[in-house]
Structures are given as structure tokens and as C-alpha cells.
Amino acid sequence: MSVGSANPGAAEVPPLREPPVAGGGVPVLGHGWRLARDPLSFMSRLRDHGDVVRLKLGPKTVYAVTTPALTGAVALSPDYIIAGPLWESLEDLLGKEGVATANGPLHRRQRRTIQPAFKLDAIPAYGPIMAEEAYALVERWRSKEVLDVTAESFRMAVRVTARCLMRGSSMDARAERVCADLATLFSGMYRRMVVPLGPLYRVPLPANREFNRALADLHVLVDEIVADRRASGRKPNDLLTALLEARDENGEPIGEQEIHDQVVAILTPGSETVGATIMSLLLVLTEHLEVGDRIREEVRTVVGDRPVAFEDVRKLEYTANVVVETLRLYPAVWILTRRAVTDTELGGYRIPEGADLIYSPYAVQRDRRSYERHEEFDPDRWLPERAGNVPRYAMSPFGVGNRKCPSDHFSMAELTLVTAVVASAYRFAHVPGSDLRPRIGITLRPRGLLLRAVPR
Ligand code: HEM
């Protein structure tokens, strides 16, 4: 609710407070150095300082929101838009005209364009592709002594997104390029977010040159995908056709820049988040062998000896709960930002127009106030008789409100299917050099898993 809507005559309304400032800031970088050095525990401890806490990121003041209820309130309120440090750091990549970064009427029109491709009744059509890719992974891993899980997971994610939503687009060679480019871009963008010292990133240092090269390559790739589709004259019933055929409010075709930004806005989050989550799922299967055993049992009971098909997914309840619990403890989108477009209040605190807000699904989803044995991996906490105890908005890995991920059902189907297929075929073990520590960039994932897949 905006401040202006409060009744000025109501004497009992307490005056709005300034949120407390978090401790531990240093000159110039403020809290940015802690966000850069140990962001997960820094964000997780902020709730002990208050429901809303002020941080300094370089010269900026940023408001951290720490409770499930208030993060839900921010996501649902029209007083905030998509902007702030996260989105600014992503702008070079996502542009300003794609669905992930647009606001207002442009965003609403774009959601209408892409929504049909993600509707519940559209998803079964992707089932055979998802299943084919999952079984291709099982075949591929048969001949590999060591799995480079980062490369394998991102490859799978890019292929499924591209094959389902863009019907091919010669993605075999391109998938490798997209993965390499995104890896460089997502870690560079995180640095730009927490240490927003613009001129530093224009100095021609090797890291900056590499970042610029990856960015340019990704944009070239997207132009190639669009040009190929146009040249082919094909109009399959997919998301790319929907984007190319979309009309603006006046019934005119949408501009080239918007088409470009839209393709980036689908391909990029689609690949990065699912790739990161597949990595986390493989970590879980390696660390908790009993989880893989139970998945295999469930698949045997539900499916028998035939291959798992998309139609089986909704019956694989335990497997789906493993995916949900993985998204709780390792949410790929671990940090989100918004900007206040008006003077407003949040939890009794004053939020000035233009303020940047930051909140962390990771911190919220691991909070001991919301979850018993909050750090423990326990898929059964999502059984219907227990899931009701979870406070509202304490589990929102796909976000809340009008910016909620359009791909929540698509992603859950893909992740449940791939988990069922690979856990039924293999047990996993670390090999020397495997690094399971979190790698924190714009997304969260294990740093560098190297695994052996042992056939069951
Ligand atoms: C938005 C998470 C997969 C496309 C979001 C948001 C979250 C999220 C939290 C909301 C951001 C906010 O509130 O500011 C995830 C997770 C995924 C996943 C955890 C998988 C595990 C995908 C896939 C695609 C996709 C596969 C596309 C193929 C998008 C788009 C938006 C978005 C376009 C922007 C929506 C808007 O602003 O209206 N995602 N996502 N995501 N996601 Fe996903």
C-alpha cells in the first residue's frame, strides 16, 4: 500500500520508521564486500537485524527485505517494479525490451505473447523431447569415466529449452556456445551488481575483455537463430513463431530489437536456472544415496520396466518432492531486486521513491523460523500432511505475483523427468577434484562437480 493512501487524520497510525542499518559495512564498498565474499550467510543473517534492513552497496543504499510475508508483499505490490542492482547488472545481456526486464503495459503484452507456450495444456507436447533428452543423457554417460557435471547440466538445459520452445534452430553446436558465454556473463554480472563501480568494468582488463566477448557472441547467436528461422520460411507452433508473429498495441509487427531481447529473455533464464538446478539435483543424489534408491523404487512401482514417459511425471510424487526440496535448499534464483516507484511503507518502515530493494529466496527458504531442521534435506516435508505448516511465501523458488516465472510447470516437469530417469539408471560418486562448494553469481549452483556415474 502506498503512503499516500493512508488516512492522514488517523492519529493512532504510528509514524513510519527508518529501517535499521546492517552492521559490517566498510568505506567505499559498504556491504558490497560481504555480499561479494560470503553472500549466502550474509543474506541469511540479515533477518536477525530486522524485517527490513538498510545496506550500502558502493555509493547506493539498498533495502534488504528478510521475512517471507514482506517478500510476498513486495512481489505483489504495484509500488515496486523490476529494476534495481540485479536487473541493471543484467541489462547488457537482457536489453530493456524483453519480458524479464520490461515493466508496465509492454510487460503485460509480452507475457500475453509468451504465456500460451507455457500453459499447463501446452506442456505435454514437450514431453517426448524432454524424455528423449533425458535418455540421451543416460546413453552419453555410459561411455564417460568422469562427468563434468557443469557442462552436462547446462547442455541438457539449453537443448531442452531450444528444442521445445524454438524447435531446433540447429542448436547442437550453438548449445555449447550458449553455455560457455552464459558462464562468463553470469559471474561477471554478479560482480557488477555487488560492486557497482561502473568505470572499473570499462578498463580493458582480461576479465572485462572476456565478458565483452561473451556478450557480443551471445547477441550474434540470437541474431543467427532469428535469421535462420526467417530464412527457413517455417512457422512451427512454437514460442519463436509466437514472438516473430507478435503484434503491438496498434496491431503492428513488433520491432527487431524487441524480438531479439525476447529471445534472449527466454533462452538465458531458461538455460541458466535449469542447468544450475540439474547440478544441484546431481549433488543431492551423490550426497544422499538413499534418495536415489527411493526414486528408483518409485519409478519401478509407478512405471515398471518400460521407459519413464512424460505422462508418468504427475504420479512420481516422491521424485517431485526431491525436486522441490532441492529448489528449497538450492534455489537457482537466490537473489531478487525491485525498485519503489512511489514513497511507500513496508512492515511499518518508510521506503522512499526510487529505493532499491533486495531479497533472497535462499535466505527465506532456509530460515529456521519457517522450517524445522531447516538445513536438512527432507523431501517428505512436502507431503500434503506436512507441507501445510510452511508459512506463506516461505517457499517461492519461481517467484510470486505478476513477475512469477512463466516456466514453473515446464521446469518442474523437465526436472522431475530427468531426475527420475538418471536416478533410475545410475548412482553417483565424487571423483578427485570435484568441488561441491556453492558458486554464487547471479544464480546459485555447485562450483564444479566431477562425478562418476555407476550403472545400477
Ligand atoms: C522469471 C526462477 C526456469 C523464463 C523468474 C523468476 C524466478 C525464476 C524466481 C522471477 C523473478 C522476479 O520475481 O524478479 C526460475 C527457476 C527455474 C526457472 C528456479 C528453473 C529451475 C525458467 C525457464 C524459462 C524461464 C526454463 C524459459 C524457458 C523466465 C522468464 C522470467 C522468469 C522469461 C521473467 C518473467 C517476467 O518478468 O514476467 N524465473 N525460472 N525460467 N523466468 Fe524463470
Coordinates of C-alpha atoms and ligand atoms in Angstrom, one line a residue:
M1 CA 0.0 0.0 0.0
S2 CA 1.4 3.4 -0.8
V3 CA 1.9 6.1 1.9
G4 CA -0.4 8.4 0.1
S5 CA -3.3 6.0 0.6
A6 CA -3.0 6.1 4.4
N7 CA -5.6 8.3 6.2
P8 CA -3.7 11.4 7.3
G9 CA -6.3 12.2 10.0
A10 CA -5.9 8.9 11.8
A11 CA -3.9 9.8 15.0
E12 CA -3.3 6.2 16.0
V13 CA -1.3 5.4 12.9
P14 CA 2.3 5.2 14.2
P15 CA 4.9 7.2 12.2
L16 CA 6.9 5.2 9.7
R17 CA 10.4 4.2 10.9
E18 CA 13.7 4.1 9.1
P19 CA 14.9 0.5 8.7
P20 CA 18.0 -0.3 10.8
V21 CA 21.4 -0.3 9.0
A22 CA 23.1 -3.7 8.9
G23 CA 26.5 -3.9 10.7
G24 CA 29.7 -4.7 8.9
G25 CA 29.9 -2.1 6.2
V26 CA 33.3 -0.6 5.1
P27 CA 34.2 2.7 3.4
V28 CA 33.7 2.8 -0.4
L29 CA 32.4 -0.7 -0.9
G30 CA 29.9 -0.6 2.0
H31 CA 28.4 -4.1 2.5
G32 CA 29.3 -5.0 -1.1
W33 CA 32.5 -6.7 0.0
R34 CA 30.5 -9.0 2.3
L35 CA 27.9 -9.7 -0.4
A36 CA 30.8 -10.5 -2.7
R37 CA 32.8 -12.6 -0.2
D38 CA 30.1 -14.6 1.7
P39 CA 26.7 -13.6 0.3
L40 CA 24.7 -16.6 1.4
S41 CA 25.4 -16.3 5.1
F42 CA 25.4 -12.5 4.9
M43 CA 21.9 -12.6 3.4
S44 CA 20.7 -15.3 5.8
R45 CA 21.8 -13.4 8.9
L46 CA 20.1 -10.2 8.0
R47 CA 16.7 -11.2 9.4
D48 CA 18.3 -11.1 12.9
H49 CA 18.8 -7.3 12.3
G50 CA 15.2 -6.6 11.3
D51 CA 12.4 -7.4 8.8
V52 CA 13.7 -4.6 6.6
V53 CA 17.4 -3.6 6.8
R54 CA 19.4 -0.9 5.1
L55 CA 22.6 -1.9 3.2
K56 CA 25.2 0.2 1.4
L57 CA 26.4 -1.2 -1.9
G58 CA 29.1 1.1 -3.0
P59 CA 27.5 4.6 -3.1
K60 CA 23.9 3.2 -3.1
T61 CA 21.6 2.5 -0.2
V62 CA 19.7 -0.8 -0.7
Y63 CA 16.8 -2.1 1.4
A64 CA 17.0 -5.8 2.2
V65 CA 13.7 -7.5 2.9
T66 CA 14.0 -10.5 5.1
T67 CA 10.7 -12.1 6.1
P68 CA 8.5 -14.4 3.9
A69 CA 5.4 -12.2 4.3
L70 CA 7.2 -9.0 3.4
T71 CA 8.9 -10.5 0.3
G72 CA 5.5 -11.7 -0.8
A73 CA 4.1 -8.2 -0.2
V74 CA 6.9 -6.6 -2.3
A75 CA 6.3 -9.0 -5.2
L76 CA 2.6 -8.4 -5.1
S77 CA 2.6 -4.6 -4.7
P78 CA 2.3 -2.2 -7.6
D79 CA 4.6 0.1 -5.7
Y80 CA 7.6 -1.8 -7.0
I81 CA 8.9 -2.6 -10.4
I82 CA 11.5 -4.8 -11.9
A83 CA 14.7 -2.7 -11.5
G84 CA 17.5 -2.3 -9.1
P85 CA 21.0 -3.7 -8.9
L86 CA 20.2 -7.2 -10.2
W87 CA 18.4 -6.0 -13.3
E88 CA 20.8 -3.2 -14.0
S89 CA 23.6 -5.8 -14.0
L90 CA 21.6 -7.9 -16.4
E91 CA 20.6 -5.1 -18.8
D92 CA 23.7 -5.5 -21.1
L93 CA 22.5 -9.1 -21.6
L94 CA 18.8 -8.9 -21.5
G95 CA 18.2 -5.5 -23.0
K96 CA 15.3 -3.3 -21.9
E97 CA 12.6 -4.7 -24.2
G98 CA 12.4 -8.3 -23.2
V99 CA 9.8 -9.8 -20.9
A100 CA 12.3 -10.2 -18.0
T101 CA 13.2 -6.5 -17.8
A102 CA 10.2 -4.6 -19.3
N103 CA 7.6 -3.0 -17.0
G104 CA 4.0 -1.8 -17.3
P105 CA 1.9 -2.3 -20.5
L106 CA 4.9 -3.6 -22.5
H107 CA 5.5 -6.3 -19.9
R108 CA 1.8 -7.2 -19.9
R109 CA 1.7 -7.6 -23.7
Q110 CA 4.8 -9.7 -23.7
R111 CA 3.5 -12.0 -21.0
R112 CA 0.4 -12.5 -23.2
T113 CA 2.6 -13.4 -26.2
I114 CA 4.7 -16.0 -24.4
Q115 CA 2.2 -17.4 -22.0
P116 CA 0.5 -19.9 -24.4
A117 CA 3.8 -21.7 -24.8
F118 CA 4.0 -22.3 -21.1
K119 CA 0.4 -23.1 -20.3
L120 CA -0.4 -26.3 -18.5
D121 CA -2.1 -27.8 -21.6
A122 CA 0.9 -26.9 -23.8
I123 CA 3.4 -28.8 -21.7
P124 CA 2.5 -32.4 -22.7
A125 CA 3.6 -31.6 -26.2
Y126 CA 7.1 -31.1 -24.9
G127 CA 7.1 -34.4 -23.1
P128 CA 8.6 -36.6 -25.8
I129 CA 11.5 -34.1 -26.3
M130 CA 12.2 -33.9 -22.5
A131 CA 12.2 -37.7 -22.3
E132 CA 14.4 -38.1 -25.4
E133 CA 16.9 -35.7 -24.0
A134 CA 16.9 -37.4 -20.5
Y135 CA 17.5 -40.8 -22.0
A136 CA 20.2 -39.4 -24.4
L137 CA 22.0 -38.2 -21.2
V138 CA 21.9 -41.7 -19.8
E139 CA 23.4 -43.1 -23.0
R140 CA 26.0 -40.4 -23.2
W141 CA 27.1 -41.0 -19.6
R142 CA 27.7 -44.8 -20.3
S143 CA 30.9 -44.1 -22.0
K144 CA 32.2 -41.3 -19.8
E145 CA 34.7 -42.1 -17.0
V146 CA 34.2 -38.7 -15.4
L147 CA 31.2 -36.5 -15.8
D148 CA 31.9 -32.8 -16.0
V149 CA 28.5 -32.0 -14.4
T150 CA 28.6 -28.3 -15.2
A151 CA 28.9 -28.9 -18.9
E152 CA 26.5 -31.8 -18.9
S153 CA 23.7 -30.0 -17.0
F154 CA 23.9 -26.8 -18.9
R155 CA 24.0 -28.7 -22.2
M156 CA 20.8 -30.5 -21.2
A157 CA 19.1 -27.3 -20.1
V158 CA 19.9 -25.4 -23.3
R159 CA 18.9 -28.3 -25.5
V160 CA 15.5 -28.8 -23.9
T161 CA 14.7 -25.0 -23.9
A162 CA 15.8 -24.6 -27.5
R163 CA 14.2 -27.8 -28.8
C164 CA 10.9 -27.3 -27.0
L165 CA 10.5 -23.5 -27.4
M166 CA 12.4 -22.9 -30.6
R167 CA 12.0 -26.2 -32.3
G168 CA 15.6 -27.0 -33.0
S169 CA 17.3 -24.0 -34.6
S170 CA 20.5 -26.0 -35.2
M171 CA 21.2 -26.0 -31.5
D172 CA 23.8 -28.8 -31.4
A173 CA 26.8 -26.5 -31.9
R174 CA 25.1 -23.5 -30.6
A175 CA 24.2 -25.1 -27.3
E176 CA 28.0 -25.3 -26.4
R177 CA 28.5 -21.7 -27.3
V178 CA 25.5 -20.5 -25.3
C179 CA 26.7 -22.4 -22.2
A180 CA 30.3 -21.0 -22.4
D181 CA 29.0 -17.5 -23.0
L182 CA 26.5 -17.6 -20.2
A183 CA 29.1 -19.0 -17.7
T184 CA 31.3 -15.9 -18.3
L185 CA 28.4 -13.5 -18.3
F186 CA 26.6 -14.6 -15.2
S187 CA 29.7 -14.4 -12.9
G188 CA 30.7 -11.1 -14.4
M189 CA 27.3 -9.7 -13.9
Y190 CA 27.2 -10.7 -10.2
R191 CA 30.5 -8.7 -9.7
R192 CA 28.9 -5.7 -11.4
M193 CA 25.8 -6.0 -9.1
V194 CA 27.5 -6.2 -5.7
V195 CA 30.5 -3.9 -6.5
P196 CA 28.8 -1.3 -8.8
L197 CA 31.9 0.7 -9.8
G198 CA 31.0 1.3 -13.4
P199 CA 34.3 2.7 -14.8
L200 CA 36.2 -0.3 -13.4
Y201 CA 34.4 -2.5 -15.8
R202 CA 35.4 -0.4 -18.8
V203 CA 39.2 -0.9 -18.2
P204 CA 40.5 -3.4 -20.8
L205 CA 41.5 -6.0 -18.2
P206 CA 41.4 -9.6 -19.4
A207 CA 38.2 -10.4 -17.3
N208 CA 36.4 -7.4 -18.9
R209 CA 37.5 -8.3 -22.4
E210 CA 36.3 -11.9 -21.9
F211 CA 33.0 -10.6 -20.6
N212 CA 32.5 -8.3 -23.6
R213 CA 33.5 -11.1 -26.0
A214 CA 30.9 -13.5 -24.4
L215 CA 28.2 -10.8 -24.5
A216 CA 28.9 -10.0 -28.2
D217 CA 28.9 -13.7 -29.1
L218 CA 25.6 -14.3 -27.4
H219 CA 23.9 -11.5 -29.2
V220 CA 25.3 -12.8 -32.5
L221 CA 24.0 -16.2 -31.7
V222 CA 20.5 -14.9 -31.1
D223 CA 20.5 -13.0 -34.3
E224 CA 21.6 -16.2 -36.1
I225 CA 18.7 -18.1 -34.5
V226 CA 16.1 -15.5 -35.6
A227 CA 17.7 -15.1 -39.2
D228 CA 17.7 -18.9 -39.7
R229 CA 14.1 -19.3 -38.8
R230 CA 13.1 -16.4 -41.1
A231 CA 15.1 -17.8 -43.9
S232 CA 13.6 -21.3 -43.5
G233 CA 10.1 -19.9 -44.0
R234 CA 8.9 -22.4 -41.4
K235 CA 6.3 -21.4 -38.8
P236 CA 6.0 -24.3 -36.4
N237 CA 3.7 -23.9 -33.5
D238 CA 6.3 -22.7 -31.0
L239 CA 7.4 -19.8 -28.9
L240 CA 9.8 -18.4 -31.6
T241 CA 6.9 -18.2 -34.1
A242 CA 4.8 -16.5 -31.4
L243 CA 7.5 -13.9 -30.9
L244 CA 8.0 -13.4 -34.6
E245 CA 4.3 -13.0 -35.3
A246 CA 3.5 -10.9 -32.2
R247 CA 1.8 -7.5 -32.8
D248 CA 2.0 -4.4 -30.6
E249 CA -1.0 -2.5 -29.2
N250 CA -1.6 -0.9 -32.7
G251 CA -1.6 -4.2 -34.5
E252 CA 1.9 -3.5 -36.0
P253 CA 4.6 -6.2 -36.0
I254 CA 7.0 -5.7 -33.0
G255 CA 10.4 -4.3 -33.7
E256 CA 13.7 -6.2 -34.3
Q257 CA 15.2 -5.1 -31.1
E258 CA 12.2 -6.4 -29.1
I259 CA 12.3 -9.7 -30.9
H260 CA 16.0 -10.0 -30.1
D261 CA 15.5 -9.1 -26.5
Q262 CA 12.6 -11.5 -26.1
V263 CA 14.7 -14.4 -27.5
V264 CA 17.5 -13.6 -25.1
A265 CA 15.0 -13.2 -22.2
I266 CA 13.7 -16.8 -22.8
L267 CA 16.9 -18.6 -23.7
T268 CA 19.1 -17.1 -21.0
P269 CA 17.0 -17.6 -17.8
G270 CA 15.7 -20.8 -19.2
S271 CA 19.2 -22.3 -19.6
E272 CA 20.9 -20.9 -16.6
T273 CA 18.3 -21.7 -13.9
V274 CA 17.5 -25.2 -15.1
G275 CA 21.2 -26.0 -15.7
A276 CA 22.0 -24.8 -12.1
T277 CA 19.2 -26.9 -10.7
I278 CA 20.2 -30.1 -12.5
M279 CA 23.6 -29.6 -11.0
S280 CA 22.1 -29.3 -7.5
L281 CA 20.0 -32.3 -8.1
L282 CA 23.0 -34.4 -9.0
L283 CA 24.8 -33.1 -5.9
V284 CA 21.8 -34.2 -3.8
L285 CA 21.8 -37.7 -5.5
T286 CA 25.5 -38.0 -4.7
E287 CA 25.3 -36.8 -1.1
H288 CA 22.2 -38.8 -0.3
L289 CA 22.4 -42.2 -1.9
E290 CA 19.2 -43.3 -0.2
V291 CA 17.3 -40.6 -2.1
G292 CA 18.3 -42.1 -5.4
D293 CA 17.3 -45.5 -4.2
R294 CA 13.8 -44.3 -3.2
I295 CA 13.4 -42.6 -6.6
R296 CA 14.3 -45.8 -8.3
E297 CA 11.8 -47.7 -6.2
E298 CA 9.1 -45.2 -7.0
V299 CA 9.8 -45.4 -10.7
R300 CA 9.7 -49.2 -10.6
T301 CA 6.4 -49.2 -8.8
V302 CA 4.7 -46.5 -10.9
V303 CA 6.3 -47.2 -14.3
G304 CA 7.6 -50.8 -14.2
D305 CA 10.3 -51.7 -16.6
R306 CA 9.3 -49.5 -19.6
P307 CA 11.0 -46.1 -20.1
V308 CA 9.6 -43.2 -18.0
A309 CA 7.3 -41.1 -20.1
F310 CA 6.1 -37.6 -19.5
E311 CA 2.6 -38.9 -18.6
D312 CA 4.2 -40.7 -15.6
V313 CA 5.5 -37.5 -14.1
R314 CA 2.5 -36.4 -12.1
K315 CA 2.4 -39.8 -10.4
L316 CA 6.1 -39.6 -9.3
E317 CA 5.3 -37.8 -6.1
Y318 CA 8.5 -38.6 -4.2
T319 CA 10.7 -37.6 -7.1
A320 CA 8.8 -34.3 -7.5
N321 CA 9.3 -33.7 -3.7
V322 CA 13.0 -34.3 -4.2
V323 CA 13.0 -31.6 -6.9
V324 CA 11.0 -29.2 -4.7
E325 CA 13.3 -29.8 -1.7
T326 CA 16.3 -29.2 -3.9
L327 CA 14.8 -25.9 -5.1
R328 CA 14.2 -25.0 -1.4
L329 CA 17.8 -25.5 -0.3
Y330 CA 19.5 -24.6 -3.6
P331 CA 17.2 -22.0 -5.3
A332 CA 18.9 -21.2 -8.6
V333 CA 17.5 -17.7 -8.4
W334 CA 18.8 -16.9 -4.9
I335 CA 18.5 -13.1 -5.0
L336 CA 16.0 -10.7 -6.5
T337 CA 15.7 -7.0 -6.6
R338 CA 12.9 -4.4 -7.1
R339 CA 12.6 -0.6 -7.2
A340 CA 10.0 1.5 -5.4
V341 CA 8.1 3.8 -7.8
T342 CA 6.5 5.9 -5.1
D343 CA 7.0 6.7 -1.4
T344 CA 5.6 3.7 0.4
E345 CA 5.7 1.6 3.5
L346 CA 6.7 -1.9 4.2
G347 CA 6.2 -3.6 7.5
G348 CA 5.9 -0.2 9.2
Y349 CA 9.1 1.1 7.6
R350 CA 9.4 4.1 5.2
I351 CA 10.5 3.1 1.7
P352 CA 11.3 6.3 -0.4
E353 CA 10.5 6.5 -4.0
G354 CA 13.5 5.3 -6.1
A355 CA 14.7 2.9 -3.3
D356 CA 16.2 -0.3 -4.5
L357 CA 15.1 -3.5 -2.6
I358 CA 16.8 -6.8 -2.4
Y359 CA 15.6 -10.1 -1.1
S360 CA 16.8 -13.7 -1.1
P361 CA 14.8 -16.8 -1.7
Y362 CA 17.8 -18.7 -0.4
A363 CA 17.7 -16.9 3.0
V364 CA 13.9 -17.1 3.2
Q365 CA 13.7 -20.8 2.3
R366 CA 16.4 -21.8 4.9
D367 CA 15.0 -19.8 7.7
R368 CA 14.7 -21.7 11.0
R369 CA 11.6 -19.7 11.8
S370 CA 9.8 -21.3 8.8
Y371 CA 11.3 -24.8 8.7
E372 CA 12.0 -27.4 11.3
R373 CA 15.5 -28.8 10.8
H374 CA 15.9 -26.0 8.3
E375 CA 19.2 -27.1 6.9
E376 CA 18.3 -30.8 6.5
F377 CA 17.4 -32.3 3.1
D378 CA 14.0 -33.8 3.7
P379 CA 11.8 -34.3 0.7
D380 CA 9.0 -35.7 2.9
R381 CA 8.4 -32.3 4.4
W382 CA 6.5 -31.7 1.1
L383 CA 4.0 -34.5 1.8
P384 CA 0.5 -33.0 1.9
E385 CA 0.1 -33.5 5.7
R386 CA 3.3 -31.6 6.5
A387 CA 3.5 -29.0 3.7
G388 CA 0.6 -27.0 5.2
N389 CA 2.9 -25.9 8.1
V390 CA 5.1 -23.9 5.8
P391 CA 4.3 -20.1 6.1
R392 CA 3.0 -18.3 3.1
Y393 CA 5.8 -17.1 0.7
A394 CA 8.4 -19.1 2.6
M395 CA 8.8 -21.3 -0.5
S396 CA 8.7 -19.4 -3.7
P397 CA 11.6 -20.5 -5.9
F398 CA 9.8 -19.4 -9.0
G399 CA 8.8 -16.0 -7.5
V400 CA 5.4 -14.5 -6.8
G401 CA 2.9 -12.2 -8.5
N402 CA 3.0 -10.8 -12.0
R403 CA 6.7 -11.5 -12.4
K404 CA 6.4 -15.1 -11.4
C405 CA 8.4 -17.4 -13.7
P406 CA 6.2 -18.3 -16.6
S407 CA 8.1 -21.6 -16.8
D408 CA 7.3 -23.1 -13.4
H409 CA 5.2 -26.1 -14.7
F410 CA 7.6 -26.6 -17.7
S411 CA 10.6 -26.6 -15.4
M412 CA 9.0 -28.9 -12.8
A413 CA 8.1 -31.4 -15.5
E414 CA 11.6 -31.3 -17.0
L415 CA 13.4 -31.6 -13.7
T416 CA 11.2 -34.4 -12.3
L417 CA 11.5 -36.4 -15.5
V418 CA 15.3 -36.0 -15.8
T419 CA 15.7 -36.9 -12.1
A420 CA 13.5 -40.0 -12.4
V421 CA 15.5 -41.2 -15.5
V422 CA 19.0 -40.6 -14.3
A423 CA 18.5 -41.8 -10.7
S424 CA 16.9 -45.0 -12.0
A425 CA 19.9 -45.6 -14.2
Y426 CA 22.8 -44.6 -12.0
R427 CA 24.3 -44.0 -8.6
F428 CA 26.7 -41.1 -8.4
A429 CA 30.1 -40.7 -6.7
H430 CA 32.5 -37.8 -6.5
V431 CA 35.9 -38.2 -8.2
P432 CA 39.0 -36.3 -7.1
G433 CA 38.8 -32.6 -7.9
S434 CA 35.0 -32.5 -7.5
D435 CA 34.1 -29.1 -5.9
L436 CA 30.7 -29.1 -4.3
R437 CA 31.0 -25.7 -2.7
P438 CA 28.4 -23.2 -3.9
R439 CA 29.3 -20.9 -6.7
I440 CA 27.4 -17.8 -6.3
G441 CA 26.8 -15.5 -9.2
I442 CA 23.5 -14.2 -10.4
T443 CA 22.4 -17.8 -10.0
L444 CA 23.5 -20.3 -7.4
R445 CA 24.9 -23.7 -8.2
P446 CA 27.7 -26.2 -7.1
R447 CA 31.0 -24.8 -8.2
G448 CA 32.5 -27.7 -10.2
L449 CA 31.1 -31.2 -9.7
L450 CA 33.0 -34.1 -11.2
L451 CA 31.1 -37.3 -10.8
R452 CA 31.3 -41.0 -11.7
A453 CA 28.1 -42.5 -12.9
V454 CA 27.9 -46.1 -11.6
P455 CA 25.2 -48.1 -13.5
R456 CA 22.6 -49.7 -11.2
Ligands
HEM1 C1 11.3 -15.2 -14.0 C2 13.0 -18.8 -11.3 C3 13.2 -21.7 -15.3 C4 11.9 -17.9 -18.0 C5 11.7 -16.0 -12.9 C6 11.6 -15.6 -11.6 C7 12.2 -16.6 -10.8 C8 12.5 -17.6 -11.7 C9 12.4 -16.6 -9.3 C10 11.0 -14.3 -11.0 C11 12.0 -13.1 -11.0 C12 11.4 -12.0 -10.2 O1 10.5 -12.1 -9.4 O2 12.0 -10.9 -10.2 C13 13.2 -19.9 -12.2 C14 13.7 -21.2 -11.8 C15 13.7 -22.0 -12.9 C16 13.3 -21.2 -14.0 C17 14.1 -21.6 -10.3 C18 14.1 -23.5 -13.0 C19 14.5 -24.3 -12.1 C20 12.9 -20.9 -16.4 C21 12.8 -21.3 -17.7 C22 12.4 -20.3 -18.5 C23 12.3 -19.1 -17.6 C24 13.0 -22.8 -18.2 C25 12.2 -20.2 -20.0 C26 12.3 -21.2 -20.8 C27 11.7 -16.8 -17.2 C28 11.2 -15.5 -17.6 C29 11.1 -14.8 -16.5 C30 11.4 -15.6 -15.3 C31 11.0 -15.1 -19.1 C32 10.6 -13.3 -16.4 C33 9.1 -13.2 -16.2 C34 8.6 -11.8 -16.0 O3 9.3 -10.9 -15.6 O4 7.4 -11.6 -16.3 N1 12.2 -17.3 -13.0 N2 13.0 -20.0 -13.5 N3 12.5 -19.6 -16.3 N4 11.7 -16.9 -15.8 FE1 12.3 -18.4 -14.7

